PDB file of C-alpha atoms in Angstrom:
ATOM      1  CA  MET A   1     -40.049 132.830-104.808  1.00  0.00           C
ATOM      2  CA  ILE A   2     -43.406 131.136-105.053  1.00  0.00           C
ATOM      3  CA  LEU A   3     -42.770 130.688-108.876  1.00  0.00           C
ATOM      4  CA  MET A   4     -39.472 128.929-108.195  1.00  0.00           C
ATOM      5  CA  ALA A   5     -41.050 126.680-105.569  1.00  0.00           C
ATOM      6  CA  ASN A   6     -43.850 125.689-107.944  1.00  0.00           C
ATOM      7  CA  ILE A   7     -41.319 124.853-110.630  1.00  0.00           C
ATOM      8  CA  LYS A   8     -39.086 123.020-108.232  1.00  0.00           C
ATOM      9  CA  ASN A   9     -42.157 120.835-107.146  1.00  0.00           C
ATOM     10  CA  LYS A  10     -43.051 120.207-110.842  1.00  0.00           C
ATOM     11  CA  ILE A  11     -39.413 119.169-111.588  1.00  0.00           C
ATOM     12  CA  ILE A  12     -39.322 116.838-108.591  1.00  0.00           C
ATOM     13  CA  LEU A  13     -42.476 115.149-109.497  1.00  0.00           C
ATOM     14  CA  SER A  14     -41.377 114.724-113.150  1.00  0.00           C
ATOM     15  CA  LEU A  15     -38.127 113.251-112.049  1.00  0.00           C
ATOM     16  CA  ALA A  16     -39.921 110.754-109.801  1.00  0.00           C
ATOM     17  CA  PHE A  17     -42.226 109.794-112.746  1.00  0.00           C
ATOM     18  CA  ALA A  18     -39.078 109.575-114.993  1.00  0.00           C
ATOM     19  CA  ALA A  19     -37.333 107.313-112.532  1.00  0.00           C
ATOM     20  CA  VAL A  20     -40.309 104.915-112.702  1.00  0.00           C
ATOM     21  CA  VAL A  21     -40.300 104.907-116.409  1.00  0.00           C
ATOM     22  CA  TYR A  22     -36.473 104.305-116.772  1.00  0.00           C
ATOM     23  CA  ILE A  23     -36.362 101.638-114.126  1.00  0.00           C
ATOM     24  CA  ALA A  24     -39.172  99.869-115.910  1.00  0.00           C
ATOM     25  CA  LEU A  25     -37.476 100.296-119.150  1.00  0.00           C
ATOM     26  CA  SER A  26     -34.235  98.869-117.659  1.00  0.00           C
ATOM     27  CA  PHE A  27     -36.029  95.857-116.137  1.00  0.00           C
ATOM     28  CA  TRP A  28     -37.845  95.234-119.495  1.00  0.00           C
ATOM     29  CA  GLY A  29     -34.542  95.369-121.406  1.00  0.00           C
ATOM     30  CA  ASN A  30     -32.916  93.157-118.687  1.00  0.00           C
ATOM     31  CA  PHE A  31     -30.728  95.231-116.334  1.00  0.00           C
ATOM     32  CA  GLY A  32     -27.698  93.117-116.664  1.00  0.00           C
ATOM     33  CA  ASP A  33     -27.760  93.117-120.495  1.00  0.00           C
ATOM     34  CA  LEU A  34     -28.586  96.890-120.530  1.00  0.00           C
ATOM     35  CA  ARG A  35     -25.585  97.568-118.341  1.00  0.00           C
ATOM     36  CA  GLU A  36     -23.369  95.567-120.629  1.00  0.00           C
ATOM     37  CA  VAL A  37     -24.782  97.346-123.670  1.00  0.00           C
ATOM     38  CA  LEU A  38     -24.195 100.721-122.192  1.00  0.00           C
ATOM     39  CA  ALA A  39     -20.666  99.835-121.353  1.00  0.00           C
ATOM     40  CA  ASN A  40     -20.121  99.090-125.114  1.00  0.00           C
ATOM     41  CA  PHE A  41     -21.515 102.465-126.140  1.00  0.00           C
ATOM     42  CA  LYS A  42     -18.914 104.691-127.715  1.00  0.00           C
ATOM     43  CA  TRP A  43     -19.275 107.544-125.287  1.00  0.00           C
ATOM     44  CA  TYR A  44     -17.190 109.943-127.425  1.00  0.00           C
ATOM     45  CA  TYR A  45     -20.292 110.239-129.426  1.00  0.00           C
ATOM     46  CA  PHE A  46     -22.317 111.748-126.485  1.00  0.00           C
ATOM     47  CA  PRO A  47     -20.865 115.277-126.679  1.00  0.00           C
ATOM     48  CA  LEU A  48     -21.879 115.233-130.365  1.00  0.00           C
ATOM     49  CA  LEU A  49     -25.478 114.331-129.400  1.00  0.00           C
ATOM     50  CA  LEU A  50     -25.435 117.164-126.905  1.00  0.00           C
ATOM     51  CA  ALA A  51     -24.099 119.582-129.693  1.00  0.00           C
ATOM     52  CA  LEU A  52     -26.862 118.476-131.997  1.00  0.00           C
ATOM     53  CA  ALA A  53     -29.468 119.068-129.334  1.00  0.00           C
ATOM     54  CA  PHE A  54     -28.105 122.519-128.645  1.00  0.00           C
ATOM     55  CA  ILE A  55     -28.176 123.455-132.336  1.00  0.00           C
ATOM     56  CA  ASN A  56     -31.834 122.437-132.065  1.00  0.00           C
ATOM     57  CA  TYR A  57     -32.277 124.994-129.306  1.00  0.00           C
ATOM     58  CA  LEU A  58     -30.424 127.644-131.108  1.00  0.00           C
ATOM     59  CA  VAL A  59     -32.427 127.240-134.291  1.00  0.00           C
ATOM     60  CA  ARG A  60     -35.684 127.283-132.299  1.00  0.00           C
ATOM     61  CA  PHE A  61     -34.629 130.348-130.566  1.00  0.00           C
ATOM     62  CA  ALA A  62     -34.444 131.992-133.971  1.00  0.00           C
ATOM     63  CA  LYS A  63     -38.094 130.883-134.255  1.00  0.00           C
ATOM     64  CA  TRP A  64     -38.852 132.417-130.900  1.00  0.00           C
ATOM     65  CA  HIS A  65     -37.271 135.703-131.719  1.00  0.00           C
ATOM     66  CA  TYR A  66     -39.009 135.570-135.226  1.00  0.00           C
ATOM     67  CA  TYR A  67     -42.393 135.458-133.409  1.00  0.00           C
ATOM     68  CA  LEU A  68     -41.378 138.356-131.082  1.00  0.00           C
ATOM     69  CA  LYS A  69     -40.721 140.373-134.143  1.00  0.00           C
ATOM     70  CA  ILE A  70     -44.007 139.424-135.709  1.00  0.00           C
ATOM     71  CA  LEU A  71     -45.826 140.805-132.478  1.00  0.00           C
ATOM     72  CA  LYS A  72     -43.639 143.871-132.670  1.00  0.00           C
ATOM     73  CA  ILE A  73     -41.905 142.982-129.258  1.00  0.00           C
ATOM     74  CA  LYS A  74     -38.498 144.472-128.952  1.00  0.00           C
ATOM     75  CA  ILE A  75     -36.069 143.118-126.287  1.00  0.00           C
ATOM     76  CA  PRO A  76     -32.270 142.802-126.160  1.00  0.00           C
ATOM     77  CA  LYS A  77     -31.394 139.492-128.120  1.00  0.00           C
ATOM     78  CA  MET A  78     -29.275 138.160-125.110  1.00  0.00           C
ATOM     79  CA  GLU A  79     -32.109 138.793-122.672  1.00  0.00           C
ATOM     80  CA  SER A  80     -34.468 137.169-125.128  1.00  0.00           C
ATOM     81  CA  PHE A  81     -32.091 134.150-125.408  1.00  0.00           C
ATOM     82  CA  LYS A  82     -31.870 133.675-121.609  1.00  0.00           C
ATOM     83  CA  ILE A  83     -35.734 133.825-121.285  1.00  0.00           C
ATOM     84  CA  PHE A  84     -36.113 131.351-124.167  1.00  0.00           C
ATOM     85  CA  LEU A  85     -33.669 128.878-122.551  1.00  0.00           C
ATOM     86  CA  ALA A  86     -35.399 129.307-119.069  1.00  0.00           C
ATOM     87  CA  GLY A  87     -38.622 128.121-120.771  1.00  0.00           C
ATOM     88  CA  PHE A  88     -36.778 124.662-121.159  1.00  0.00           C
ATOM     89  CA  SER A  89     -37.170 124.116-117.375  1.00  0.00           C
ATOM     90  CA  MET A  90     -40.774 123.428-118.176  1.00  0.00           C
ATOM     91  CA  SER A  91     -39.996 120.887-120.945  1.00  0.00           C
ATOM     92  CA  ILE A  92     -41.363 118.074-118.615  1.00  0.00           C
ATOM     93  CA  THR A  93     -44.833 119.718-118.327  1.00  0.00           C
ATOM     94  CA  PRO A  94     -47.775 118.108-120.441  1.00  0.00           C
ATOM     95  CA  GLY A  95     -47.213 119.101-124.056  1.00  0.00           C
ATOM     96  CA  LYS A  96     -44.484 121.490-122.871  1.00  0.00           C
ATOM     97  CA  LEU A  97     -47.261 124.010-122.252  1.00  0.00           C
ATOM     98  CA  GLY A  98     -45.530 125.021-119.096  1.00  0.00           C
ATOM     99  CA  GLU A  99     -43.226 126.972-121.372  1.00  0.00           C
ATOM    100  CA  VAL A 100     -45.665 129.814-121.058  1.00  0.00           C
ATOM    101  CA  LEU A 101     -43.326 130.663-118.128  1.00  0.00           C
ATOM    102  CA  LYS A 102     -41.414 132.736-120.883  1.00  0.00           C
ATOM    103  CA  SER A 103     -44.482 135.003-121.061  1.00  0.00           C
ATOM    104  CA  TYR A 104     -44.471 135.375-117.279  1.00  0.00           C
ATOM    105  CA  LEU A 105     -40.702 136.335-117.486  1.00  0.00           C
ATOM    106  CA  LEU A 106     -41.370 138.813-120.271  1.00  0.00           C
ATOM    107  CA  LYS A 107     -44.149 140.484-118.232  1.00  0.00           C
ATOM    108  CA  ASP A 108     -42.034 140.467-114.993  1.00  0.00           C
ATOM    109  CA  LYS A 109     -39.041 142.143-116.615  1.00  0.00           C
ATOM    110  CA  TYR A 110     -40.542 144.170-119.512  1.00  0.00           C
ATOM    111  CA  GLN A 111     -44.279 144.596-118.461  1.00  0.00           C
ATOM    112  CA  ILE A 112     -45.456 142.932-121.732  1.00  0.00           C
ATOM    113  CA  PRO A 113     -48.908 141.492-121.173  1.00  0.00           C
ATOM    114  CA  ILE A 114     -48.976 137.672-120.929  1.00  0.00           C
ATOM    115  CA  SER A 115     -52.082 137.526-123.106  1.00  0.00           C
ATOM    116  CA  LYS A 116     -49.869 139.140-125.985  1.00  0.00           C
ATOM    117  CA  THR A 117     -47.079 136.500-125.801  1.00  0.00           C
ATOM    118  CA  ALA A 118     -48.642 133.230-124.408  1.00  0.00           C
ATOM    119  CA  MET A 119     -49.733 132.274-127.829  1.00  0.00           C
ATOM    120  CA  ILE A 120     -46.080 132.087-128.949  1.00  0.00           C
ATOM    121  CA  VAL A 121     -45.889 128.830-127.086  1.00  0.00           C
ATOM    122  CA  PHE A 122     -48.985 127.535-128.939  1.00  0.00           C
ATOM    123  CA  ALA A 123     -47.729 128.660-132.297  1.00  0.00           C
ATOM    124  CA  ASP A 124     -44.364 127.007-131.374  1.00  0.00           C
ATOM    125  CA  ARG A 125     -46.021 123.728-130.475  1.00  0.00           C
ATOM    126  CA  LEU A 126     -48.215 123.858-133.650  1.00  0.00           C
ATOM    127  CA  THR A 127     -45.243 124.359-136.033  1.00  0.00           C
ATOM    128  CA  ASP A 128     -43.306 121.837-134.276  1.00  0.00           C
ATOM    129  CA  MET A 129     -46.038 119.409-134.839  1.00  0.00           C
ATOM    130  CA  VAL A 130     -46.221 120.330-138.633  1.00  0.00           C
ATOM    131  CA  ALA A 131     -42.346 119.734-138.734  1.00  0.00           C
ATOM    132  CA  LEU A 132     -42.546 116.348-136.942  1.00  0.00           C
ATOM    133  CA  ILE A 133     -45.421 115.183-139.204  1.00  0.00           C
ATOM    134  CA  VAL A 134     -43.347 116.176-142.288  1.00  0.00           C
ATOM    135  CA  ILE A 135     -40.229 114.341-141.066  1.00  0.00           C
ATOM    136  CA  SER A 136     -42.150 111.219-140.029  1.00  0.00           C
ATOM    137  CA  ALA A 137     -44.306 111.145-143.214  1.00  0.00           C
ATOM    138  CA  VAL A 138     -41.398 109.623-145.161  1.00  0.00           C
ATOM    139  CA  GLY A 139     -41.128 106.752-142.696  1.00  0.00           C
ATOM    140  CA  VAL A 140     -44.834 106.346-142.272  1.00  0.00           C
ATOM    141  CA  PHE A 141     -45.406 105.767-145.921  1.00  0.00           C
ATOM    142  CA  GLY A 142     -41.953 103.993-146.480  1.00  0.00           C
ATOM    143  CA  TYR A 143     -42.507 101.518-143.744  1.00  0.00           C
ATOM    144  CA  ASN A 144     -46.261 101.377-143.949  1.00  0.00           C
ATOM    145  CA  PHE A 145     -46.644 102.111-140.286  1.00  0.00           C
ATOM    146  CA  GLY A 146     -48.787 104.566-138.187  1.00  0.00           C
ATOM    147  CA  LYS A 147     -50.612 106.118-141.320  1.00  0.00           C
ATOM    148  CA  THR A 148     -53.847 106.369-139.394  1.00  0.00           C
ATOM    149  CA  TYR A 149     -52.294 108.288-136.473  1.00  0.00           C
ATOM    150  CA  ILE A 150     -50.459 110.702-138.913  1.00  0.00           C
ATOM    151  CA  TRP A 151     -53.784 111.329-140.941  1.00  0.00           C
ATOM    152  CA  ILE A 152     -55.736 112.023-137.819  1.00  0.00           C
ATOM    153  CA  ILE A 153     -53.028 114.267-136.244  1.00  0.00           C
ATOM    154  CA  SER A 154     -52.562 116.109-139.593  1.00  0.00           C
ATOM    155  CA  ALA A 155     -56.417 116.666-139.890  1.00  0.00           C
ATOM    156  CA  VAL A 156     -56.518 118.041-136.320  1.00  0.00           C
ATOM    157  CA  VAL A 157     -53.555 120.430-136.984  1.00  0.00           C
ATOM    158  CA  LEU A 158     -55.072 121.598-140.357  1.00  0.00           C
ATOM    159  CA  LEU A 159     -58.474 122.210-138.787  1.00  0.00           C
ATOM    160  CA  ILE A 160     -56.908 124.391-135.937  1.00  0.00           C
ATOM    161  CA  ILE A 161     -55.005 126.485-138.602  1.00  0.00           C
ATOM    162  CA  ILE A 162     -58.201 126.985-140.673  1.00  0.00           C
ATOM    163  CA  LEU A 163     -60.177 127.968-137.624  1.00  0.00           C
ATOM    164  CA  ILE A 164     -57.625 130.560-136.506  1.00  0.00           C
ATOM    165  CA  GLU A 165     -57.133 132.094-139.994  1.00  0.00           C
ATOM    166  CA  PHE A 166     -60.866 132.063-141.055  1.00  0.00           C
ATOM    167  CA  ARG A 167     -61.646 135.243-139.036  1.00  0.00           C
ATOM    168  CA  PRO A 168     -65.440 135.194-139.468  1.00  0.00           C
ATOM    169  CA  VAL A 169     -65.711 131.827-137.801  1.00  0.00           C
ATOM    170  CA  ALA A 170     -62.960 132.507-135.176  1.00  0.00           C
ATOM    171  CA  GLU A 171     -64.533 135.828-134.063  1.00  0.00           C
ATOM    172  CA  ARG A 172     -67.987 134.071-133.847  1.00  0.00           C
ATOM    173  CA  ILE A 173     -66.408 131.573-131.499  1.00  0.00           C
ATOM    174  CA  LEU A 174     -64.778 134.444-129.635  1.00  0.00           C
ATOM    175  CA  ARG A 175     -68.095 136.257-129.170  1.00  0.00           C
ATOM    176  CA  ALA A 176     -69.763 133.074-127.841  1.00  0.00           C
ATOM    177  CA  LEU A 177     -66.962 132.490-125.329  1.00  0.00           C
ATOM    178  CA  THR A 178     -67.126 136.097-124.050  1.00  0.00           C
ATOM    179  CA  LYS A 179     -70.812 135.614-123.338  1.00  0.00           C
ATOM    180  CA  LEU A 180     -69.976 133.028-120.777  1.00  0.00           C
ATOM    181  CA  LYS A 181     -70.102 134.448-117.190  1.00  0.00           C
ATOM    182  CA  PHE A 182     -66.603 133.378-116.097  1.00  0.00           C
ATOM    183  CA  LEU A 183     -64.920 134.687-119.396  1.00  0.00           C
ATOM    184  CA  LYS A 184     -66.822 138.086-119.737  1.00  0.00           C
ATOM    185  CA  LYS A 185     -64.099 139.980-117.653  1.00  0.00           C
ATOM    186  CA  ARG A 186     -61.430 138.411-119.811  1.00  0.00           C
ATOM    187  CA  ALA A 187     -62.894 139.399-123.188  1.00  0.00           C
ATOM    188  CA  GLN A 188     -59.826 141.699-123.945  1.00  0.00           C
ATOM    189  CA  LYS A 189     -57.346 139.137-123.003  1.00  0.00           C
ATOM    190  CA  LEU A 190     -59.041 136.576-125.300  1.00  0.00           C
ATOM    191  CA  GLU A 191     -59.028 139.054-128.067  1.00  0.00           C
ATOM    192  CA  ASN A 192     -55.318 139.513-127.506  1.00  0.00           C
ATOM    193  CA  LEU A 193     -54.659 135.772-127.569  1.00  0.00           C
ATOM    194  CA  TYR A 194     -56.540 135.366-130.814  1.00  0.00           C
ATOM    195  CA  GLU A 195     -54.846 138.457-132.551  1.00  0.00           C
ATOM    196  CA  SER A 196     -51.426 137.033-131.538  1.00  0.00           C
ATOM    197  CA  SER A 197     -52.198 133.569-132.855  1.00  0.00           C
ATOM    198  CA  TYR A 198     -53.853 134.971-136.083  1.00  0.00           C
ATOM    199  CA  GLU A 199     -50.641 136.933-136.818  1.00  0.00           C
ATOM    200  CA  MET A 200     -48.304 134.082-136.082  1.00  0.00           C
ATOM    201  CA  ILE A 201     -50.239 131.444-138.169  1.00  0.00           C
ATOM    202  CA  ARG A 202     -50.505 133.587-141.311  1.00  0.00           C
ATOM    203  CA  PRO A 203     -49.401 131.440-144.316  1.00  0.00           C
ATOM    204  CA  LYS A 204     -45.950 133.124-144.700  1.00  0.00           C
ATOM    205  CA  HIS A 205     -45.276 133.111-140.943  1.00  0.00           C
ATOM    206  CA  LEU A 206     -46.438 129.543-140.729  1.00  0.00           C
ATOM    207  CA  ALA A 207     -44.237 128.431-143.705  1.00  0.00           C
ATOM    208  CA  VAL A 208     -41.169 130.102-142.279  1.00  0.00           C
ATOM    209  CA  ALA A 209     -41.657 128.900-138.745  1.00  0.00           C
ATOM    210  CA  SER A 210     -42.334 125.326-139.980  1.00  0.00           C
ATOM    211  CA  LEU A 211     -39.219 125.216-142.086  1.00  0.00           C
ATOM    212  CA  ILE A 212     -37.168 126.413-139.103  1.00  0.00           C
ATOM    213  CA  SER A 213     -38.678 123.582-137.094  1.00  0.00           C
ATOM    214  CA  ILE A 214     -37.993 121.025-139.589  1.00  0.00           C
ATOM    215  CA  PHE A 215     -34.348 121.910-139.515  1.00  0.00           C
ATOM    216  CA  ALA A 216     -34.258 122.017-135.741  1.00  0.00           C
ATOM    217  CA  TRP A 217     -35.880 118.755-135.003  1.00  0.00           C
ATOM    218  CA  SER A 218     -33.846 117.033-137.963  1.00  0.00           C
ATOM    219  CA  CYS A 219     -30.834 117.773-135.611  1.00  0.00           C
ATOM    220  CA  GLU A 220     -32.262 115.615-132.824  1.00  0.00           C
ATOM    221  CA  CYS A 221     -33.453 112.905-135.292  1.00  0.00           C
ATOM    222  CA  LEU A 222     -29.876 112.760-136.582  1.00  0.00           C
ATOM    223  CA  GLY A 223     -28.797 112.405-132.962  1.00  0.00           C
ATOM    224  CA  LEU A 224     -30.831 109.077-132.840  1.00  0.00           C
ATOM    225  CA  TYR A 225     -29.047 107.926-135.942  1.00  0.00           C
ATOM    226  CA  LEU A 226     -25.612 108.568-134.527  1.00  0.00           C
ATOM    227  CA  THR A 227     -26.765 106.757-131.235  1.00  0.00           C
ATOM    228  CA  PHE A 228     -27.257 103.656-133.285  1.00  0.00           C
ATOM    229  CA  ILE A 229     -23.867 104.100-134.943  1.00  0.00           C
ATOM    230  CA  ALA A 230     -22.279 104.438-131.544  1.00  0.00           C
ATOM    231  CA  PHE A 231     -23.664 101.001-130.757  1.00  0.00           C
ATOM    232  CA  ASP A 232     -22.143  99.680-133.933  1.00  0.00           C
ATOM    233  CA  PHE A 233     -25.651  99.037-135.249  1.00  0.00           C
ATOM    234  CA  LYS A 234     -26.151 100.551-138.810  1.00  0.00           C
ATOM    235  CA  THR A 235     -29.715 101.548-139.711  1.00  0.00           C
ATOM    236  CA  GLY A 236     -31.035 103.817-142.367  1.00  0.00           C
ATOM    237  CA  VAL A 237     -31.091 107.598-141.650  1.00  0.00           C
ATOM    238  CA  LEU A 238     -34.614 107.871-142.805  1.00  0.00           C
ATOM    239  CA  ALA A 239     -35.674 105.099-140.427  1.00  0.00           C
ATOM    240  CA  ALA A 240     -33.947 106.933-137.450  1.00  0.00           C
ATOM    241  CA  PHE A 241     -35.709 110.196-138.473  1.00  0.00           C
ATOM    242  CA  PHE A 242     -38.982 108.344-138.594  1.00  0.00           C
ATOM    243  CA  ILE A 243     -38.617 106.752-135.246  1.00  0.00           C
ATOM    244  CA  TYR A 244     -37.617 109.900-133.460  1.00  0.00           C
ATOM    245  CA  ALA A 245     -40.239 112.231-135.005  1.00  0.00           C
ATOM    246  CA  PHE A 246     -43.085 109.690-134.690  1.00  0.00           C
ATOM    247  CA  SER A 247     -42.303 108.817-131.124  1.00  0.00           C
ATOM    248  CA  THR A 248     -42.091 112.529-130.228  1.00  0.00           C
ATOM    249  CA  ILE A 249     -45.511 113.147-131.783  1.00  0.00           C
ATOM    250  CA  LEU A 250     -47.069 110.308-129.928  1.00  0.00           C
ATOM    251  CA  GLY A 251     -45.418 111.523-126.629  1.00  0.00           C
ATOM    252  CA  ALA A 252     -46.792 115.060-127.230  1.00  0.00           C
ATOM    253  CA  ILE A 253     -50.520 114.049-127.902  1.00  0.00           C
ATOM    254  CA  THR A 254     -50.557 111.876-124.711  1.00  0.00           C
ATOM    255  CA  MET A 255     -50.161 115.175-122.815  1.00  0.00           C
ATOM    256  CA  LEU A 256     -47.906 113.272-120.298  1.00  0.00           C
ATOM    257  CA  PRO A 257     -45.051 115.280-118.726  1.00  0.00           C
ATOM    258  CA  GLY A 258     -42.415 115.531-121.373  1.00  0.00           C
ATOM    259  CA  GLY A 259     -44.137 112.666-123.202  1.00  0.00           C
ATOM    260  CA  LEU A 260     -42.502 110.363-120.553  1.00  0.00           C
ATOM    261  CA  GLY A 261     -43.335 106.718-120.988  1.00  0.00           C
ATOM    262  CA  ALA A 262     -45.140 107.247-124.313  1.00  0.00           C
ATOM    263  CA  THR A 263     -42.179 108.632-126.240  1.00  0.00           C
ATOM    264  CA  GLU A 264     -39.780 106.011-124.606  1.00  0.00           C
ATOM    265  CA  GLY A 265     -42.050 103.195-125.224  1.00  0.00           C
ATOM    266  CA  THR A 266     -42.850 104.072-128.908  1.00  0.00           C
ATOM    267  CA  MET A 267     -39.149 104.678-129.638  1.00  0.00           C
ATOM    268  CA  THR A 268     -37.989 101.515-128.120  1.00  0.00           C
ATOM    269  CA  GLY A 269     -40.919  99.476-129.886  1.00  0.00           C
ATOM    270  CA  LEU A 270     -40.223 100.859-133.224  1.00  0.00           C
ATOM    271  CA  THR A 271     -36.608 100.303-132.963  1.00  0.00           C
ATOM    272  CA  ILE A 272     -37.047  96.679-132.102  1.00  0.00           C
ATOM    273  CA  LEU A 273     -39.419  96.374-135.259  1.00  0.00           C
ATOM    274  CA  LEU A 274     -36.479  97.428-137.276  1.00  0.00           C
ATOM    275  CA  GLY A 275     -34.563  94.328-136.082  1.00  0.00           C
ATOM    276  CA  ILE A 276     -32.447  96.104-133.434  1.00  0.00           C
ATOM    277  CA  PRO A 277     -32.018  93.974-130.366  1.00  0.00           C
ATOM    278  CA  LYS A 278     -33.968  94.708-127.319  1.00  0.00           C
ATOM    279  CA  GLY A 279     -31.072  95.740-125.145  1.00  0.00           C
ATOM    280  CA  ILE A 280     -29.614  98.126-127.738  1.00  0.00           C
ATOM    281  CA  SER A 281     -33.099  99.625-128.361  1.00  0.00           C
ATOM    282  CA  ALA A 282     -33.638 100.311-124.671  1.00  0.00           C
ATOM    283  CA  ALA A 283     -30.179 101.732-124.180  1.00  0.00           C
ATOM    284  CA  ALA A 284     -30.518 103.930-127.303  1.00  0.00           C
ATOM    285  CA  THR A 285     -33.715 105.326-126.135  1.00  0.00           C
ATOM    286  CA  ILE A 286     -32.336 106.191-122.621  1.00  0.00           C
ATOM    287  CA  ILE A 287     -29.249 107.897-124.101  1.00  0.00           C
ATOM    288  CA  ILE A 288     -31.064 109.967-126.653  1.00  0.00           C
ATOM    289  CA  ARG A 289     -33.646 111.091-124.183  1.00  0.00           C
ATOM    290  CA  ALA A 290     -30.778 112.119-121.727  1.00  0.00           C
ATOM    291  CA  ALA A 291     -29.148 114.015-124.591  1.00  0.00           C
ATOM    292  CA  THR A 292     -32.296 115.879-125.710  1.00  0.00           C
ATOM    293  CA  LEU A 293     -35.056 116.071-123.123  1.00  0.00           C
ATOM    294  CA  TRP A 294     -32.912 116.102-119.875  1.00  0.00           C
ATOM    295  CA  PHE A 295     -30.033 118.223-121.302  1.00  0.00           C
ATOM    296  CA  ALA A 296     -32.838 120.748-122.231  1.00  0.00           C
ATOM    297  CA  VAL A 297     -34.254 120.560-118.635  1.00  0.00           C
ATOM    298  CA  ILE A 298     -30.823 121.121-117.088  1.00  0.00           C
ATOM    299  CA  ILE A 299     -29.964 124.137-119.306  1.00  0.00           C
ATOM    300  CA  GLY A 300     -33.494 125.509-118.696  1.00  0.00           C
ATOM    301  CA  VAL A 301     -33.098 125.348-114.893  1.00  0.00           C
ATOM    302  CA  VAL A 302     -29.777 127.130-115.003  1.00  0.00           C
ATOM    303  CA  ALA A 303     -31.031 129.803-117.338  1.00  0.00           C
ATOM    304  CA  LEU A 304     -34.086 130.275-115.188  1.00  0.00           C
ATOM    305  CA  LEU A 305     -31.820 130.843-112.047  1.00  0.00           C
ATOM    306  CA  ILE A 306     -29.874 133.493-113.880  1.00  0.00           C
ATOM    307  CA  VAL A 307     -32.948 135.245-115.173  1.00  0.00           C
ATOM    308  CA  ASN A 308     -34.521 135.151-111.799  1.00  0.00           C
ATOM    309  CA  LYS A 309     -31.522 136.492-110.023  1.00  0.00           C
ATOM    310  CA  GLY A 310     -31.330 139.279-112.608  1.00  0.00           C
ATOM    311  CA  ASN A 311     -35.015 140.089-112.068  1.00  0.00           C
ATOM    312  CA  ASP A 312     -34.595 140.090-108.259  1.00  0.00           C
ATOM    313  CA  THR A 313     -31.676 142.533-108.719  1.00  0.00           C
ATOM    314  CA  HIS A 314     -33.812 144.700-110.953  1.00  0.00           C
ATOM    315  CA  ARG A 315     -36.732 144.900-108.546  1.00  0.00           C
ATOM    316  CA  ASN A 316     -34.448 145.654-105.559  1.00  0.00           C
ATOM    317  CA  ILE A 317     -32.784 148.636-107.107  1.00  0.00           C
ATOM    318  CA  SER A 318     -34.621 151.990-107.657  1.00  0.00           C
ATOM    319  CA  PRO A 319     -34.359 153.982-110.745  1.00  0.00           C
ATOM    320  CA  ILE A 320     -31.643 156.158-109.132  1.00  0.00           C
ATOM    321  CA  GLY A 321     -29.645 153.226-107.985  1.00  0.00           C
ATOM    322  CA  HIS A 322     -30.687 153.112-104.260  1.00  0.00           C
ATOM    323  CA  ARG A 323     -32.088 150.032-102.465  1.00  0.00           C
ATOM    324  CA  ARG A 324     -35.790 150.237-101.845  1.00  0.00           C
TER     325      ARG A 324
END
């Protein structure tokens, strides 16, 4: 109950922040013009945008289950799917790190230590970043925009991978951390976190997970391209892929909840730079974010309620079937 209350509070705060962002975007795009532009949107495209987003979720679930397999964690696939989807309720937390909720749910239902699975969220974010860098790289060098950002982010990602995979250095850092007074008692948990991340970032696993992520995120990038088409505004597929991927990267590194504000601002700005009118740019941003981020949050909340209800039933029934 405390968990659900905390999640509810986070969602309410994020919704309030989102309202401010979208109201500001509406006024900036001229509310009257924006309303007219939205009325001209071919809404029969919207289910297709949702379908592409859901394909993204299905593909990323394959990555989640792949990571569980690497860590030798065996749970029923349908239960794994529900827990995975429940994590989307935390998509509007900074960097989506609130998705560590999945680790809590695994511990609650299967008694799997959080320290063993928490790094799945980290590995997931890392390989998502690799995928988005690869997707946006074509646009970055093709349109000569954002090269500095991509080089810096790529260097940071590469450094993180090297630090994790070069065990002598990683273990030295780990030993130094465990000497700190407030971390001494958590030495075993820190070791579990490191061992999990080390296994998941092995070259083979990193390559497989990154390829999965490239396909998954390409679906949502394609969604932005179709959004432009639905406004009768044709632009290059690569341009749409670049805009979506680059905007998502900048939104992630700001550590704002769900990248709110940063992602929308970057996406709208880049769209305008391609010569798309301001009203269409703002409307396209609002629609694609509704079909991706907010669609994920809705699915996540529903899945969390289902998982939580199942866990409550499990707790209230004894092994021989009588109420406790």
